[in-house]
PDB file of C-alpha atoms in Angstrom:
ATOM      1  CA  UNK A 183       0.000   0.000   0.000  1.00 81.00           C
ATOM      2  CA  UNK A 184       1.145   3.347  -1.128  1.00 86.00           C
ATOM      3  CA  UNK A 185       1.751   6.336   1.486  1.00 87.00           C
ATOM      4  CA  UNK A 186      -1.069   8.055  -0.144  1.00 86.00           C
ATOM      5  CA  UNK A 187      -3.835   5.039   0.558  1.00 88.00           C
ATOM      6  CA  UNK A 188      -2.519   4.863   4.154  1.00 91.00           C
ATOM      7  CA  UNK A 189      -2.543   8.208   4.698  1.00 91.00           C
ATOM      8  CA  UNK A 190      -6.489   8.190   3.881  1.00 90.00           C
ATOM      9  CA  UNK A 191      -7.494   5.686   6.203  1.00 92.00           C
ATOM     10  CA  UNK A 192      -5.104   7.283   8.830  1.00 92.00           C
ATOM     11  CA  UNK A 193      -7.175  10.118   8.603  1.00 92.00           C
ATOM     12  CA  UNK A 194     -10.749   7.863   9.260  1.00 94.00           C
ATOM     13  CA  UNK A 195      -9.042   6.594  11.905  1.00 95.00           C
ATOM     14  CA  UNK A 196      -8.151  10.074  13.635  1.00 94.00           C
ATOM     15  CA  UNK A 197     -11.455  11.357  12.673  1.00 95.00           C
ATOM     16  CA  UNK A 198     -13.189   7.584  14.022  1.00 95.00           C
ATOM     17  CA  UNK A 199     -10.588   8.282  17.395  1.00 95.00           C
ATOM     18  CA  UNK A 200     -12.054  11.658  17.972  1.00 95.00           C
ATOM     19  CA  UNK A 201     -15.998  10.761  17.747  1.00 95.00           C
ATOM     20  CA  UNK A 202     -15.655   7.662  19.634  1.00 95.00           C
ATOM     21  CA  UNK A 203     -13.369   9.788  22.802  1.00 94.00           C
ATOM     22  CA  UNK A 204     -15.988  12.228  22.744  1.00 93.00           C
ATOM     23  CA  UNK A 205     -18.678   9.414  23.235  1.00 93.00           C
ATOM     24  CA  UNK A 206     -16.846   7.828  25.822  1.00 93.00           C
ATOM     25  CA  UNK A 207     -17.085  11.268  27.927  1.00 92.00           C
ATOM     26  CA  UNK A 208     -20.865  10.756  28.165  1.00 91.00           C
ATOM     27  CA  UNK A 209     -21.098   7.004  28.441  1.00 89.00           C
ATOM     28  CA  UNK A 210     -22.669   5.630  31.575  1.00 86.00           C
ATOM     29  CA  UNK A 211     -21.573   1.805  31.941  1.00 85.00           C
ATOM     30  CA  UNK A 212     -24.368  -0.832  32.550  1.00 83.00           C
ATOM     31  CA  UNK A 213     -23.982  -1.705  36.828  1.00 82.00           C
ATOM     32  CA  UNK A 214     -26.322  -4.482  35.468  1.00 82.00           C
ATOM     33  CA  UNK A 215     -29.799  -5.334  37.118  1.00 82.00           C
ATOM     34  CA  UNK A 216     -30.756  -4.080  40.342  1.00 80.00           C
ATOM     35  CA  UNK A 217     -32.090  -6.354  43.338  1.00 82.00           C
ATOM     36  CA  UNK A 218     -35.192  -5.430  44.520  1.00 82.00           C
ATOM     37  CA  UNK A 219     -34.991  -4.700  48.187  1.00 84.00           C
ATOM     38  CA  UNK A 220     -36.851  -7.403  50.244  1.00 84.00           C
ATOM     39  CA  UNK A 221     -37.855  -7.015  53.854  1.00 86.00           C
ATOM     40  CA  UNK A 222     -36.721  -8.841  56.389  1.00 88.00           C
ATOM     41  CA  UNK A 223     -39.822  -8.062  58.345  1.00 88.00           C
ATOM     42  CA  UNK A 224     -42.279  -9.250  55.578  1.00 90.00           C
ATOM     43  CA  UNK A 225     -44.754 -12.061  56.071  1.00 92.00           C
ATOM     44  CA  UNK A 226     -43.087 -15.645  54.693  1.00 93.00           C
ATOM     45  CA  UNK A 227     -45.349 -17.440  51.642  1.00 94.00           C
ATOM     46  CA  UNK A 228     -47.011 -20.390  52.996  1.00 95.00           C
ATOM     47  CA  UNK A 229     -45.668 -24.136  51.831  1.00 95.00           C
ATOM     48  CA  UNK A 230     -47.690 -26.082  48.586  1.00 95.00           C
ATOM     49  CA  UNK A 231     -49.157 -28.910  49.718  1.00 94.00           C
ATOM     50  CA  UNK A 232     -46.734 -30.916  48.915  1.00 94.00           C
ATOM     51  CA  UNK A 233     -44.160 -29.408  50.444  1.00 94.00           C
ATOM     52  CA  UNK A 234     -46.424 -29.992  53.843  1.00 94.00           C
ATOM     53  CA  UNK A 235     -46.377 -33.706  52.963  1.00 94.00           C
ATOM     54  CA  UNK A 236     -42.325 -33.569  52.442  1.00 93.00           C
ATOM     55  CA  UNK A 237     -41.649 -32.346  55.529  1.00 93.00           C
ATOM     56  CA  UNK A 238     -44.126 -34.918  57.478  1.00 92.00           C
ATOM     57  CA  UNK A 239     -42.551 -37.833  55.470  1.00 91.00           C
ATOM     58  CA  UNK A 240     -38.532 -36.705  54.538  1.00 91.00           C
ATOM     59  CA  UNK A 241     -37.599 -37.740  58.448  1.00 91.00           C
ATOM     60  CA  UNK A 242     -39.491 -40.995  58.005  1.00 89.00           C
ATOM     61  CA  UNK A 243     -37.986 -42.152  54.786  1.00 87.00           C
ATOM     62  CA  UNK A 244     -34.739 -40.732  55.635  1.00 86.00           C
ATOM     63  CA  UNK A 245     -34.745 -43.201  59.089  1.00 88.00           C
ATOM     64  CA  UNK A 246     -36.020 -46.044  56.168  1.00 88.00           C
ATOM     65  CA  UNK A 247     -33.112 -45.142  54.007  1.00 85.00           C
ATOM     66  CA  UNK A 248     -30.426 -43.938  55.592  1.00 86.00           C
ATOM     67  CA  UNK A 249     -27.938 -44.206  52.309  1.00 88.00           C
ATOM     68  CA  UNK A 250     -29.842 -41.855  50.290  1.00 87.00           C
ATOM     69  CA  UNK A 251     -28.751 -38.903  48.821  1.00 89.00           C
ATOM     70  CA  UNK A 252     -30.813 -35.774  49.297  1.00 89.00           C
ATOM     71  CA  UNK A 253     -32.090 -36.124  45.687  1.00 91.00           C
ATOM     72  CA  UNK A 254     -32.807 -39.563  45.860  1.00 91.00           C
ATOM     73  CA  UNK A 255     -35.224 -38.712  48.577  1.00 91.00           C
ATOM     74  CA  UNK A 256     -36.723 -35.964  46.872  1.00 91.00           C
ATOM     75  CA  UNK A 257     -37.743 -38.896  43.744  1.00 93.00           C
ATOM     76  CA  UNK A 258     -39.010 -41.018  46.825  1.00 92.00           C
ATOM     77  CA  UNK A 259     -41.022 -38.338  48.216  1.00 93.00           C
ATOM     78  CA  UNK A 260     -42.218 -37.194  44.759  1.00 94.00           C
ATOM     79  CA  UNK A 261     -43.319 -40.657  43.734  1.00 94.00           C
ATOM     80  CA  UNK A 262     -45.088 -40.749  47.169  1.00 92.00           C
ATOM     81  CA  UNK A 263     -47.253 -37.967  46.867  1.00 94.00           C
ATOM     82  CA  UNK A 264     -47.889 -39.171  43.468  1.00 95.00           C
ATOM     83  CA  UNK A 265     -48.933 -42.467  44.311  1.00 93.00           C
ATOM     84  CA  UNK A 266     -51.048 -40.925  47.595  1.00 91.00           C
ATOM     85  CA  UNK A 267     -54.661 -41.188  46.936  1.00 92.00           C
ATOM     86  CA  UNK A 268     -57.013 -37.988  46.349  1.00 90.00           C
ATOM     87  CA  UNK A 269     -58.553 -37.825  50.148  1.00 90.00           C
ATOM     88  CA  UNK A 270     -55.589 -38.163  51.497  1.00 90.00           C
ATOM     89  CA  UNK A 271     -53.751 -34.944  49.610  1.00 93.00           C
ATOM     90  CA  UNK A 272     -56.797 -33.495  50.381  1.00 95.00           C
ATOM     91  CA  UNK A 273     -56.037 -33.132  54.362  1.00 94.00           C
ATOM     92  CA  UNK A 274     -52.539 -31.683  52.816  1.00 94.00           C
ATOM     93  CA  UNK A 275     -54.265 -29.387  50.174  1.00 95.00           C
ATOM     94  CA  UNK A 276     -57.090 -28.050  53.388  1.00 96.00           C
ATOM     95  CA  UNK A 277     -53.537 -27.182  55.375  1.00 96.00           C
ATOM     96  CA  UNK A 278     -52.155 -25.364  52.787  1.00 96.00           C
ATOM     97  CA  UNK A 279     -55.769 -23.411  51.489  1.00 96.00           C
ATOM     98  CA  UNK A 280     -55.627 -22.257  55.502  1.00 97.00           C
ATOM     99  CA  UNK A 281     -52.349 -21.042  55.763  1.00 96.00           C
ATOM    100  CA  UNK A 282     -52.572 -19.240  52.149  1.00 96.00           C
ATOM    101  CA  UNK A 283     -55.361 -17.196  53.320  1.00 97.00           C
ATOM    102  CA  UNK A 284     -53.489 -16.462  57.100  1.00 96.00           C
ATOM    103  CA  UNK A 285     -50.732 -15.143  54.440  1.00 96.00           C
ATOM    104  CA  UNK A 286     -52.843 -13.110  52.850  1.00 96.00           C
ATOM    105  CA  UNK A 287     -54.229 -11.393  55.792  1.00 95.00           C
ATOM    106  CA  UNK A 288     -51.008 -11.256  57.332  1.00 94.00           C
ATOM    107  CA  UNK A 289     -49.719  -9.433  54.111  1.00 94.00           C
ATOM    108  CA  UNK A 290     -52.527  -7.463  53.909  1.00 94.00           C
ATOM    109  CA  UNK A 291     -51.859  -6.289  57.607  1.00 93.00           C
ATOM    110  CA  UNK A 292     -48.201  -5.479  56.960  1.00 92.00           C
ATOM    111  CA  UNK A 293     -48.786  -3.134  53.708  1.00 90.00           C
ATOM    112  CA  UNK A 294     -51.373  -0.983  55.739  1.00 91.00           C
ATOM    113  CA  UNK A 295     -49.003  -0.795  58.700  1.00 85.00           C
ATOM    114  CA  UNK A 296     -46.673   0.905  57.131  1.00 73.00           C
ATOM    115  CA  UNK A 297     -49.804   3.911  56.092  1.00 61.00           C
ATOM    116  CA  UNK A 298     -50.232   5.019  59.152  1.00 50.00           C
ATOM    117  CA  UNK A 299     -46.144   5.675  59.748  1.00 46.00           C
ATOM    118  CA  UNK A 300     -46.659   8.052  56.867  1.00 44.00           C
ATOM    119  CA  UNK A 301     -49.530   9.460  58.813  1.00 42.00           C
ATOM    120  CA  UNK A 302     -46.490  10.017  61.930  1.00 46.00           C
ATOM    121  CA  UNK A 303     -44.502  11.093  59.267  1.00 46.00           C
ATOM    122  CA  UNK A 304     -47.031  14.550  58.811  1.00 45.00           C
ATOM    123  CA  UNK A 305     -47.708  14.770  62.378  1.00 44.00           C
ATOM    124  CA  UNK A 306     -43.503  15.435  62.523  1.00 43.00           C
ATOM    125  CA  UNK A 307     -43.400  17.506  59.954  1.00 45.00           C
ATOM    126  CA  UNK A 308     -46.368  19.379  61.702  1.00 44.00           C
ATOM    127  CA  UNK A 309     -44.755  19.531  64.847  1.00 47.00           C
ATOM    128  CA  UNK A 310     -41.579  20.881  63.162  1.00 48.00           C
ATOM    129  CA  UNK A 311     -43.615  23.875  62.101  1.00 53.00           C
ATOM    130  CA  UNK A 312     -44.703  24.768  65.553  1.00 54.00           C
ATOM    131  CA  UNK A 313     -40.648  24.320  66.238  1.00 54.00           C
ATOM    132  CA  UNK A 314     -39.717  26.945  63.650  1.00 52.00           C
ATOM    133  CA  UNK A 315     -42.919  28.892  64.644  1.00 52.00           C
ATOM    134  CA  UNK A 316     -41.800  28.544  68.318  1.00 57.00           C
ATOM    135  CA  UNK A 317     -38.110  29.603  67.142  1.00 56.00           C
ATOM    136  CA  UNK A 318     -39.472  32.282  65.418  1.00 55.00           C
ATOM    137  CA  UNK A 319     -41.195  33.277  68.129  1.00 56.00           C
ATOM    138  CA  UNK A 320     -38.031  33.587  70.415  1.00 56.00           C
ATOM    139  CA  UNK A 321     -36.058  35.546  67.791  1.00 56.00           C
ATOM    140  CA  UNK A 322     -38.837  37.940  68.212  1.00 54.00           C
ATOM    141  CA  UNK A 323     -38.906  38.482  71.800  1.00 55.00           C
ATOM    142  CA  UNK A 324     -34.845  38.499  71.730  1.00 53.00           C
ATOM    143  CA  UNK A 325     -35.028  41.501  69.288  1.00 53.00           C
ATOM    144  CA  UNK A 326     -37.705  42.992  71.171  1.00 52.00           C
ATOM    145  CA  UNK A 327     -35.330  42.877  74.561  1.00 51.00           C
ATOM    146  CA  UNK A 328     -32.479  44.166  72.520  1.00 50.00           C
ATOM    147  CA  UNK A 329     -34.980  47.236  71.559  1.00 51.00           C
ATOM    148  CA  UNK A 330     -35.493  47.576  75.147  1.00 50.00           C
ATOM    149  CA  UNK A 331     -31.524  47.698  76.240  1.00 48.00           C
ATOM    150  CA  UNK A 332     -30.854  50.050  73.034  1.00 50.00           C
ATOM    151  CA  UNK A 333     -34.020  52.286  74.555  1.00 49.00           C
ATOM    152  CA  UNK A 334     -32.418  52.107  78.307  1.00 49.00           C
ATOM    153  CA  UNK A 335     -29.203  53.111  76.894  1.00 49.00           C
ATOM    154  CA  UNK A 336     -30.547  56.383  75.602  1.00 47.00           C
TER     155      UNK A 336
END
């Protein structure tokens, strides 16, 4: 390649080298997905019904099978509740319709507890007015006394 063709594209590249540094000035990098913040204090979901029925029968076919690996027992259990007839899920199904609607009220308590701290939250700011009102209030009567001492000083 001749110096001429280089020198052509050496000038797209400076030109190229200038647009993309002034793009990088005012690039933001990606900090990639945010986590939701999840409180601590929040009501649990309730177990499935199967998961009620695991934890009533993992101890007992873990003392059957002591070898078993911990997803070997999860097949067992699976094939278990599987091969457990209708009425008898249905004592497991009754458990977990009760404790779904506990959660719900539960949640339902927690969201509207936190309404009435926003209702503190005004009464503060209220009371913060009467503060400035009542500082205010003190500026006034320490002006008024400094009138007073200017007057006596006549």
């Amino acid at each position: 390649m001749s110096a001429k063709e280089k020198e052509k594209f050496d000038d797209m590249a400076k030109a190229d080298k200038t647009c993309y540094e002034r793009e990088m000035k005012t690039y933001i990098p990606y900090k990639g997905e945010i986590k939701k913040f999840k409180d601590p204090n929040a009501p649990k979901r309730p177990p499935l019904a199967f998961f009620l029925f695991c934890c009533e029968y993992h101890p007992k076919n873990q003392r059957r099978n002591p070898g078993l690996s911990i997803g070997d027992v999860a097949k067992k259990l699976g094939e278990m509740w599987n091969n457990t007839a209708a009425d008898d899920k249905q004592t497991y199904e009754k458990k977990a319709a009760e404790l779904k609607e506990k959660y719900k009220k539960d949640t339902a308590a927690y969201r509207t507890k936190g309404k009435p701290d926003a209702v503190k939250k005004g009464v503060v700011k209220a009371e913060k007015s009467k503060k400035k009102k009542e500082e205010e209030d003190d500026e006034a009567d320490d002006e008024e006394e400094e009138d007073e001492v200017d007057d006596d000083d006549e």
